[in-house]
XYZ file of C-alpha atoms in Angstrom:
693
model
C 100.239 134.089 106.086
C 103.892 132.190 108.520
C 104.921 129.441 107.939
C 104.705 125.408 109.472
C 107.514 123.316 110.737
C 107.057 119.905 111.737
C 109.397 117.583 112.698
C 109.070 114.305 114.794
C 110.709 113.764 118.426
C 112.940 117.207 117.490
C 116.537 117.249 120.093
C 115.240 120.235 121.929
C 111.673 121.884 122.310
C 110.551 124.312 124.829
C 108.175 122.752 126.311
C 110.305 119.725 127.248
C 110.412 119.136 131.012
C 113.807 118.270 132.763
C 115.558 114.477 132.368
C 113.934 112.488 134.352
C 116.100 110.665 137.317
C 117.089 106.941 136.566
C 115.017 104.496 137.416
C 115.578 102.229 140.101
C 113.211 98.957 140.463
C 111.907 98.270 144.373
C 114.410 96.298 145.998
C 113.218 93.125 148.168
C 113.331 92.252 151.295
C 115.015 89.039 152.455
C 111.895 86.915 154.975
C 109.991 90.144 155.042
C 107.531 91.888 153.206
C 109.339 94.978 151.313
C 108.580 98.185 151.903
C 106.536 100.148 149.852
C 107.868 102.895 148.126
C 106.671 106.365 148.587
C 105.421 107.380 145.835
C 106.534 111.545 145.254
C 104.550 112.245 142.015
C 107.467 112.515 139.460
C 108.818 110.452 136.533
C 111.602 107.570 137.329
C 113.146 106.871 134.074
C 111.913 105.664 130.843
C 108.066 104.360 130.284
C 109.276 100.182 129.223
C 111.953 100.293 132.758
C 108.908 101.712 135.174
C 105.735 100.219 133.755
C 105.079 97.215 134.620
C 104.219 94.050 131.963
C 100.219 94.295 132.558
C 100.917 98.467 132.522
C 102.795 97.806 128.963
C 99.964 96.163 127.546
C 97.452 98.500 128.698
C 99.760 101.799 127.120
C 99.633 99.411 123.395
C 95.924 99.023 123.836
C 95.729 102.779 124.218
C 97.930 103.560 121.285
C 98.171 101.225 119.151
C 95.286 98.424 119.228
C 96.830 96.046 115.946
C 99.457 95.637 118.527
C 97.767 94.167 121.116
C 97.578 90.169 120.222
C 101.293 90.422 119.990
C 101.708 92.305 123.330
C 98.935 90.115 125.043
C 101.914 87.228 123.911
C 104.416 88.485 125.296
C 102.944 89.216 128.334
C 101.518 85.651 129.383
C 105.398 83.810 128.014
C 106.744 86.608 130.839
C 104.160 85.874 133.448
C 103.551 82.425 132.953
C 105.709 80.859 130.713
C 106.544 80.314 126.540
C 104.530 76.825 126.478
C 101.488 78.930 127.446
C 101.691 80.541 123.719
C 103.308 77.772 121.512
C 101.810 75.076 120.041
C 102.315 71.537 121.496
C 103.471 68.845 119.168
C 101.598 66.206 119.183
C 100.958 63.127 116.705
C 98.521 60.860 115.695
C 101.009 58.293 117.287
C 100.660 60.173 120.433
C 97.591 60.467 121.010
C 97.054 56.534 119.764
C 98.822 55.824 123.167
C 96.124 57.280 124.873
C 93.438 55.360 123.084
C 91.448 52.297 124.757
C 88.914 50.021 122.809
C 86.157 52.259 124.976
C 87.895 55.132 125.012
C 87.675 57.197 121.359
C 89.984 60.265 120.081
C 87.665 63.218 119.064
C 89.111 65.446 116.398
C 87.769 69.500 117.397
C 87.579 70.381 113.942
C 88.043 74.119 112.478
C 87.040 75.674 109.525
C 89.535 74.594 106.721
C 90.914 71.507 108.607
C 90.443 67.413 107.440
C 92.488 65.105 109.939
C 91.211 62.108 107.106
C 94.585 62.669 105.428
C 96.821 62.668 108.995
C 94.055 59.398 109.695
C 94.867 57.719 106.972
C 98.790 58.259 107.097
C 98.614 56.776 110.608
C 96.567 53.692 109.679
C 98.500 52.977 106.504
C 101.782 53.326 109.403
C 100.099 50.607 110.893
C 99.491 48.362 108.378
C 95.622 48.646 109.373
C 94.773 50.673 106.534
C 92.265 48.001 104.739
C 90.552 47.260 108.131
C 89.114 50.895 108.582
C 85.708 52.113 107.954
C 84.872 55.755 107.511
C 81.654 57.565 106.980
C 80.433 61.503 107.279
C 77.261 61.502 109.260
C 74.630 63.422 108.365
C 70.689 62.753 107.077
C 69.808 58.962 107.301
C 74.109 57.992 108.446
C 73.206 57.235 112.114
C 71.642 54.089 111.799
C 74.140 52.983 109.025
C 76.690 54.417 111.408
C 75.614 52.215 114.041
C 75.614 48.808 112.004
C 79.438 49.492 111.004
C 79.988 49.960 114.576
C 78.276 46.912 115.600
C 80.081 44.716 113.308
C 83.482 46.402 114.143
C 83.421 46.128 117.894
C 83.561 42.504 116.582
C 85.727 41.816 114.332
C 88.973 44.883 115.818
C 88.009 47.655 112.935
C 88.821 50.922 113.184
C 85.908 53.528 113.034
C 86.220 56.939 111.516
C 82.340 59.013 112.081
C 83.550 62.039 110.714
C 81.320 65.443 110.668
C 79.210 64.508 114.224
C 77.746 68.049 114.307
C 75.589 67.324 111.118
C 73.652 64.464 112.889
C 72.061 66.283 115.528
C 69.342 63.643 116.181
C 71.278 60.763 115.919
C 74.447 61.759 118.897
C 72.202 59.909 121.994
C 72.144 57.406 120.056
C 75.764 57.461 119.416
C 76.236 58.232 123.596
C 74.282 54.916 124.052
C 76.241 52.769 122.364
C 79.828 54.590 123.689
C 78.413 54.367 127.393
C 77.572 50.459 126.562
C 81.446 50.108 125.460
C 82.200 51.250 128.732
C 80.564 49.382 131.561
C 82.230 46.531 132.809
C 82.019 42.896 131.025
C 81.204 44.656 127.539
C 82.868 42.724 124.946
C 85.042 44.447 122.845
C 87.733 43.404 120.230
C 91.146 44.274 121.695
C 91.802 45.839 118.146
C 88.801 47.925 118.399
C 89.136 52.013 118.340
C 86.294 54.358 117.427
C 87.366 57.812 115.883
C 85.413 60.772 115.509
C 85.196 64.534 114.236
C 82.853 67.461 114.617
C 82.878 71.244 114.639
C 82.344 72.626 118.275
C 78.742 72.375 118.952
C 76.462 71.930 121.547
C 74.604 68.682 120.513
C 77.941 66.771 121.071
C 77.355 64.647 123.794
C 79.209 66.279 126.849
C 79.536 62.107 128.250
C 81.509 61.479 125.515
C 83.893 64.785 125.449
C 84.760 63.899 129.093
C 86.074 60.356 128.422
C 87.741 60.559 125.474
C 91.368 61.902 123.939
C 90.733 65.247 122.858
C 92.192 67.110 119.682
C 92.642 70.195 117.992
C 92.851 70.043 114.372
C 93.555 73.956 112.943
C 94.540 74.016 109.703
C 98.330 75.679 109.355
C 98.921 79.134 109.832
C 100.927 81.530 107.312
C 101.637 80.806 103.621
C 105.369 78.612 105.272
C 103.202 76.229 106.972
C 100.778 76.033 104.866
C 102.745 75.294 101.537
C 104.924 72.818 104.553
C 102.228 70.767 104.623
C 101.290 69.849 100.940
C 105.086 69.177 100.671
C 105.083 66.953 103.347
C 102.746 64.395 101.934
C 104.401 64.203 97.874
C 106.078 61.296 97.607
C 109.347 61.997 95.432
C 108.381 59.337 92.861
C 105.003 61.292 92.360
C 107.071 64.627 91.731
C 110.276 63.980 90.404
C 109.214 61.740 87.494
C 106.852 63.096 85.178
C 106.677 63.772 81.497
C 107.261 67.298 81.501
C 109.720 67.418 83.966
C 110.737 70.930 85.362
C 106.763 72.433 84.085
C 105.387 69.372 85.844
C 107.156 71.057 89.165
C 105.906 74.234 88.934
C 102.343 72.980 88.333
C 102.588 71.497 91.795
C 103.909 74.103 93.264
C 101.333 76.597 91.486
C 98.528 74.682 92.988
C 99.697 74.490 96.546
C 100.495 78.035 96.710
C 97.369 79.263 95.415
C 95.193 77.185 97.654
C 98.054 78.533 100.790
C 97.060 82.004 99.613
C 93.038 81.811 99.144
C 93.169 79.843 102.959
C 95.607 82.674 104.319
C 92.986 85.880 102.662
C 90.860 84.591 105.575
C 92.550 86.348 107.996
C 91.956 89.649 106.380
C 88.174 89.046 107.271
C 85.793 90.906 104.410
C 89.180 92.175 102.406
C 90.120 88.792 101.970
C 86.822 87.365 101.103
C 83.377 88.439 101.324
C 82.111 85.288 103.033
C 83.928 82.453 105.402
C 84.790 79.680 102.424
C 85.744 76.655 104.080
C 88.464 75.590 101.282
C 90.565 72.246 102.944
C 93.390 69.749 102.049
C 90.634 67.996 100.100
C 89.999 70.416 97.386
C 94.042 71.061 97.407
C 93.944 66.749 96.825
C 91.725 67.231 93.795
C 92.920 69.994 91.974
C 96.395 67.566 91.723
C 94.757 64.616 91.032
C 92.845 66.699 88.568
C 96.600 67.705 87.047
C 97.726 64.452 87.099
C 94.859 63.004 85.224
C 94.747 65.818 82.158
C 98.488 66.198 82.059
C 98.974 62.253 81.432
C 99.800 62.519 77.755
C 102.165 65.294 78.254
C 100.217 68.369 76.876
C 98.805 71.236 79.008
C 95.109 71.971 78.731
C 95.075 75.113 80.540
C 92.079 76.326 79.170
C 90.462 73.022 80.859
C 92.663 72.970 83.527
C 91.935 76.715 84.632
C 88.442 75.997 84.367
C 88.371 72.818 86.298
C 90.373 74.806 89.613
C 88.781 77.576 89.008
C 84.898 77.221 88.496
C 84.456 73.802 90.183
C 87.283 72.668 92.509
C 87.139 75.394 94.361
C 84.695 77.420 92.172
C 81.848 75.365 93.803
C 82.230 76.798 97.274
C 82.432 80.351 96.509
C 79.157 81.538 96.264
C 79.759 85.319 96.262
C 80.511 87.090 92.602
C 82.731 89.814 93.918
C 84.450 86.362 95.592
C 84.273 84.275 92.203
C 86.383 87.439 90.454
C 88.524 87.633 93.165
C 89.012 83.686 92.414
C 89.951 84.011 89.244
C 92.143 87.182 89.031
C 94.504 85.211 91.667
C 94.092 81.826 90.253
C 96.008 83.615 86.969
C 99.144 84.364 89.019
C 99.771 81.256 90.004
C 97.987 78.685 88.272
C 98.679 80.090 83.609
C 101.362 79.738 81.057
C 103.097 82.177 82.900
C 104.412 81.128 85.943
C 106.448 78.305 83.930
C 108.896 81.520 82.812
C 112.622 81.004 83.899
C 112.198 84.720 85.480
C 108.309 84.490 86.500
C 107.741 85.590 90.594
C 104.245 85.737 92.330
C 105.335 89.351 94.261
C 106.819 91.872 93.446
C 109.623 91.866 95.993
C 110.822 88.720 94.316
C 110.553 86.550 97.338
C 108.301 83.891 96.091
C 109.070 82.412 92.967
C 109.342 78.846 91.454
C 112.422 77.163 92.023
C 113.806 75.651 89.039
C 114.838 72.417 91.266
C 114.609 69.583 90.033
C 114.208 67.454 93.516
C 111.207 67.104 96.170
C 114.145 67.487 98.983
C 115.576 70.790 97.113
C 111.561 72.574 96.738
C 111.116 71.481 100.562
C 114.096 73.174 102.131
C 112.981 76.459 99.479
C 110.142 76.439 101.423
C 111.636 75.937 104.927
C 113.728 79.440 103.274
C 110.494 80.984 102.608
C 109.552 84.361 105.574
C 107.518 82.851 108.656
C 105.418 86.318 108.868
C 103.598 86.840 105.089
C 103.988 90.303 104.056
C 100.564 91.596 102.267
C 102.539 91.834 98.903
C 101.899 88.299 98.108
C 98.489 88.562 98.681
C 98.190 91.331 96.198
C 97.067 93.834 99.275
C 97.974 96.940 101.447
C 99.889 96.358 104.070
C 97.043 98.389 105.190
C 95.434 94.705 105.646
C 97.948 93.976 108.021
C 96.261 96.698 110.167
C 92.715 95.687 109.665
C 93.626 92.053 109.949
C 95.561 92.548 114.006
C 92.746 94.956 114.862
C 89.821 92.503 114.202
C 91.713 89.889 115.970
C 92.006 92.474 118.580
C 88.687 93.085 119.077
C 87.783 89.122 118.642
C 90.181 88.729 121.987
C 89.115 91.199 124.013
C 85.276 90.758 123.523
C 85.809 86.813 124.568
C 87.677 87.913 127.707
C 84.686 90.418 129.128
C 81.480 87.734 127.712
C 83.616 85.114 130.610
C 84.511 87.743 132.620
C 82.664 87.497 135.815
C 80.568 89.644 137.111
C 81.029 91.175 140.781
C 79.430 94.077 142.372
C 82.440 96.414 142.841
C 83.479 97.278 146.330
C 84.747 100.523 148.013
C 84.220 104.477 147.163
C 83.771 103.619 143.351
C 80.710 102.934 141.327
C 79.126 99.486 141.330
C 78.024 98.107 138.420
C 74.122 98.991 138.864
C 75.370 103.013 139.548
C 76.810 102.209 135.627
C 74.317 100.746 133.650
C 71.634 103.425 135.253
C 73.716 106.361 135.151
C 74.366 105.423 131.324
C 70.462 104.511 130.857
C 69.957 108.078 131.980
C 72.840 109.717 129.595
C 71.415 107.947 126.460
C 67.467 109.202 127.443
C 68.957 112.256 127.068
C 70.679 112.396 124.144
C 67.721 110.913 122.078
C 64.514 112.374 120.748
C 61.342 110.575 122.320
C 59.674 110.423 118.615
C 60.153 112.248 115.380
C 57.107 114.379 113.956
C 56.197 114.368 110.677
C 53.243 116.474 111.492
C 55.250 119.401 111.802
C 56.537 118.968 108.494
C 56.489 121.643 105.877
C 53.642 120.619 103.656
C 55.070 121.907 100.366
C 56.820 118.342 100.357
C 53.236 117.021 100.004
C 52.002 118.399 97.086
C 50.823 117.306 94.845
C 51.860 116.564 90.390
C 49.495 116.895 87.496
C 48.591 113.175 88.130
C 47.830 113.661 91.710
C 51.590 111.670 92.862
C 53.013 112.638 96.147
C 57.121 113.558 95.402
C 58.369 109.962 95.964
C 61.531 111.068 98.528
C 58.251 112.736 100.811
C 57.287 109.238 100.972
C 61.215 107.705 101.386
C 60.824 110.269 104.436
C 57.826 108.841 105.822
C 58.968 105.622 105.728
C 62.441 106.344 107.426
C 60.808 108.116 110.383
C 58.571 105.724 111.209
C 60.969 103.022 111.109
C 63.349 105.859 113.405
C 60.199 105.877 115.604
C 59.603 102.496 115.960
C 63.600 102.032 117.095
C 63.235 104.897 119.684
C 60.426 103.398 121.202
C 62.222 100.247 121.659
C 65.574 101.951 123.273
C 63.139 104.130 125.571
C 61.506 101.544 126.529
C 64.588 98.996 127.622
C 65.939 102.131 129.325
C 62.948 102.826 131.408
C 62.764 99.602 132.388
C 65.854 98.490 133.106
C 66.219 101.826 135.694
C 63.121 100.373 137.072
C 64.548 97.088 137.405
C 68.034 98.139 139.239
C 65.612 100.330 141.661
C 63.325 97.023 142.150
C 60.183 97.898 140.581
C 60.297 95.458 138.336
C 61.728 91.785 137.860
C 64.676 91.857 135.538
C 63.740 89.695 132.539
C 66.353 87.584 130.671
C 66.318 90.328 127.931
C 66.870 92.544 129.935
C 69.898 91.365 132.345
C 71.506 90.895 128.239
C 70.934 94.861 127.938
C 72.657 94.545 131.152
C 75.725 93.100 130.057
C 75.901 94.545 126.702
C 76.470 98.167 128.522
C 78.954 96.970 130.843
C 80.798 95.768 127.897
C 80.221 98.683 125.683
C 78.532 96.582 123.179
C 75.146 97.406 121.087
C 72.116 95.222 122.875
C 70.702 92.410 120.587
C 67.179 93.900 121.391
C 68.560 97.445 119.566
C 70.542 96.163 116.572
C 67.576 93.829 116.394
C 65.017 96.571 115.482
C 67.912 98.312 113.646
C 69.725 98.969 111.010
C 73.492 97.452 110.201
C 75.941 98.890 112.145
C 79.033 97.750 113.791
C 79.784 100.566 115.787
C 80.600 100.544 120.335
C 77.511 101.156 121.669
C 78.809 104.623 122.307
C 79.943 105.675 119.089
C 76.754 103.733 117.620
C 74.343 106.091 119.842
C 76.064 109.036 118.721
C 75.440 108.005 115.258
C 71.813 107.250 115.911
C 71.579 111.198 117.536
C 73.053 112.469 113.721
C 70.703 110.350 112.280
C 67.854 111.178 113.868
C 69.430 114.957 113.580
C 69.681 114.370 109.517
C 65.831 113.574 109.317
C 64.649 115.981 111.415
C 65.840 119.014 110.053
C 64.785 117.018 106.417
C 61.040 117.494 108.341
C 61.651 120.712 109.531
C 63.722 122.131 106.592
C 62.990 120.427 103.479
C 65.306 117.850 101.538
C 68.651 119.090 101.949
C 70.798 119.869 99.272
C 73.062 116.740 99.695
C 71.683 113.192 101.101
C 73.440 111.930 104.236
C 73.397 108.599 102.490
C 74.804 106.481 105.190
C 72.408 108.187 107.941
C 69.113 105.984 106.111
C 67.565 103.012 107.826
C 67.013 101.598 104.326
C 68.815 103.555 102.009
C 67.757 101.603 98.617
C 64.211 103.420 99.469
C 65.870 106.777 99.019
C 68.425 105.734 95.760
C 64.914 103.813 93.962
C 62.790 106.744 95.235
C 65.160 108.896 93.200
C 65.153 106.861 90.561
C 61.480 106.888 90.610
C 60.941 110.702 90.371
C 63.326 111.002 87.115
C 61.195 108.341 85.998
C 57.984 110.418 86.440
C 59.775 113.535 85.313
C 61.015 112.531 81.678
C 58.281 109.643 81.361
C 60.789 106.719 81.712
C 60.539 103.274 82.035
C 62.159 102.909 86.281
C 63.488 99.859 85.144
C 65.724 100.833 82.314
C 67.117 103.529 84.662
C 70.589 103.132 86.184
C 72.884 106.032 87.877
C 75.377 107.532 86.281
C 78.261 108.871 88.915
C 80.126 111.735 89.290
C 82.674 112.387 92.257
C 83.312 116.669 93.129
C 85.959 118.008 94.352
C 84.283 118.661 97.896
C 84.625 117.218 101.667
C 81.182 116.768 103.226
C 80.748 114.888 107.061
C 78.235 115.084 108.915
C 79.247 116.097 111.950
C 79.893 119.612 110.860
C 76.764 119.734 109.299
C 74.947 118.195 112.268
C 76.795 121.489 114.700
C 75.349 124.141 111.568
C 72.269 122.383 112.149
C 71.967 123.717 115.453
C 72.956 127.575 115.093
C 70.207 127.296 112.240
C 66.981 129.104 112.440
C 64.156 129.156 110.042
C 64.415 130.641 106.018
C 68.835 130.358 106.758
C 70.672 127.926 104.625
C 73.807 125.874 105.807
C 77.229 127.678 105.369
C 77.996 124.215 103.827
C 75.211 124.004 100.871
C 76.866 126.999 99.846
C 79.859 125.358 97.956
C 77.418 122.366 96.218
C 76.298 123.364 92.876
C 72.715 123.199 92.184
C 70.537 120.113 90.387
C 68.605 119.678 87.847
C 68.446 115.904 87.648
C 69.846 113.515 90.527
C 71.300 113.820 93.519
C 74.040 114.666 95.743
C 75.570 112.216 97.974
C 78.283 111.849 100.878
C 78.614 109.983 103.578
C 80.836 107.372 101.789
C 83.922 105.490 102.927
C 86.671 103.425 100.706
C 88.499 100.034 102.144
C 91.763 99.155 100.453
C 91.898 102.937 98.533
C 91.466 106.744 98.841
C 90.549 109.441 96.797
C 93.172 111.443 94.656
C 91.891 115.291 95.168
C 94.092 116.155 92.199
C 93.718 113.247 90.222
C 90.298 112.613 90.314
C 90.956 109.161 90.133
C 91.104 105.730 92.563
C 94.687 105.820 93.922
C 96.417 103.321 97.018
C 95.557 104.040 100.461
C 98.048 105.405 102.655
C 99.763 104.131 105.454
C 97.639 103.181 108.104
C 94.612 105.627 106.255
C 92.089 102.414 106.974
C 88.804 104.211 105.466
C 89.417 107.691 103.568
C 85.924 109.572 103.121
C 84.885 109.786 99.492
C 83.804 113.090 98.485
C 80.418 114.267 97.586
C 79.347 112.323 94.840
C 76.482 113.311 92.687
C 73.923 110.524 91.466
C 71.704 111.075 88.448
C 69.900 108.574 86.717
C 70.433 107.710 82.900
C 68.673 105.518 80.506
C 70.691 102.071 80.192
C 73.688 103.500 81.545
C 76.637 101.320 80.718
C 80.136 102.404 82.238
C 83.338 103.041 80.098
C 85.816 100.251 79.593
C 88.049 102.429 82.007
C 85.447 102.936 84.711
C 86.497 100.792 88.463
C 83.145 98.508 88.833
C 83.174 98.370 91.766
C 80.710 97.356 95.447
C 79.329 99.507 97.937
C 78.351 98.332 101.372
C 76.523 99.152 104.384
C 79.307 98.175 106.750
C 82.825 96.588 106.644
C 80.866 93.381 106.757
C 80.388 93.454 103.101
C 76.895 91.137 103.604
C 75.263 91.613 100.232
C 75.543 94.614 98.001
C 72.962 97.847 97.903
C 70.697 96.048 96.023
C 68.537 98.126 93.659
C 71.007 100.834 92.729
C 73.311 98.919 90.059
C 77.318 99.090 90.547
C 79.005 102.334 91.379
C 81.992 102.920 88.716
C 84.424 105.345 89.027
C 87.808 105.814 87.195
């Protein structure tokens, strides 16, 4: 069979070209325009020398998408200056100098931020803590806030109106009140100040925003910054003087690190939390207050503390069952009796631990020495989690750039936007079938049993055909109409304009995604995926049930799984509500792209080559098309294992799903949720859970 040798960048290779000549940067002429160098088509020097900063940026995007944000930071720093990539150090004292009795300060909030603690500290520094009035706006709070403002304008108190975005109906009234304050001759106490906070929202008055001091209040990024902020708010007396001594200090450190961990996990997207929860500084302060209250007598009631912290203080925000399990697991690492042990480490590397120190200053110094960049190990996550996070950051940034760029017709000999969209529409129309015709299906599938019932999977097929035909109709109509609109035959409606811009950005139009199945793919991959799905259903119609079902190719996979259970219940006369699946992973891989290629060559009466290696089942079904997140399948041990570095979503082999009465997983099995997309929004209901060793 021969031998194979693989070497990375060998020193000698027959296909290497000659060593390029050294790179010489173009000379700038003094006082005159520099002569343009003649391109002789030869490579000159190392790519990092000859490429411009923007060309390097494009190369990074093509080869290592997860590093684009870092490359963009370098690009901006090089071309505009470092001040555009660094946060300016601004405190409330500086902002206060720009305020007047008629010029409010607006805190533009972000998830996890809470400026109230900083505001109270500033008021204390100004000896004004007793003269501040704060109210969280919401239903019915508008008139209350109005009376508070009327009184404060006369006596010089400070007013803090929190969460203005929750009082949309009162924003017009607030705008009028603030306008009256700024009019000439308005009687306002010289000490009066107005503070507002709001999440980004369309209902906030523009005039107030334009005539105010604005500051964004973002939560600290990174574990070190988060813990440093928490310890900055502690006082030496509170931290150092307690009956429990070092145990008290370790428990405070554990709570603060736990708070930082659950906040920073949000950056990993669905890998961190299925739902992004608004954990903020108030939660940490509440947990520390509970800690102080329960430890006053010198005893540590761990059960009570863990329950209140995990189920109420933080757990009260968590609504997803899997997130609740994750929160409890994280809490045990950072807030349990084991953290009081002398050599306990929070991470395998030993970088993160609770120092055996006595003073607050020594803890602050330890925090300053922590790494600036957080490794995934402290979150008990694989190194691939960082890649997933960085790719998501890149996607978000590029989507934002595409949304704000102007739409101008291209000049010169290049294609115009109209040409690009028209050709793309023509291309998609040529790839997708006009409709899926259930009338040509093999009549064997519609045979009834002794009780006159059609096979449940045939019913599922008919429902899938109806759903795909509805989607195809929406797509085909919109494509033909947009082609007519580009020719000027019909008016370009608002919906068609949205489709037009989505095509230019390689996004799936909202008109299509609203009529389709959940998917996160960009337009080109989405169309290819739809083509494969239609081919899968079309093959089922013409050739009967496939030997292995492409589970992720269904429009509504819950219907297929329920149909499988129903067939089993009818066959053995079992109650369907007591049936659940038992899973067995087979050492066979099956990719739908390869199956689709074989389908095109298939003639009537033939079977797929890929089907020959699959077993024949008496009960249950075989499925393929599932992928794993944060794990892989070990083909030798036939068990789940850690992912390889850089392998983000390895495929799961073909899986046998066999219905059983009241099936219970083994204690050694891992109970694993199954999601339709990487967003992890809701589990596949009606199926029970997947469990695999």
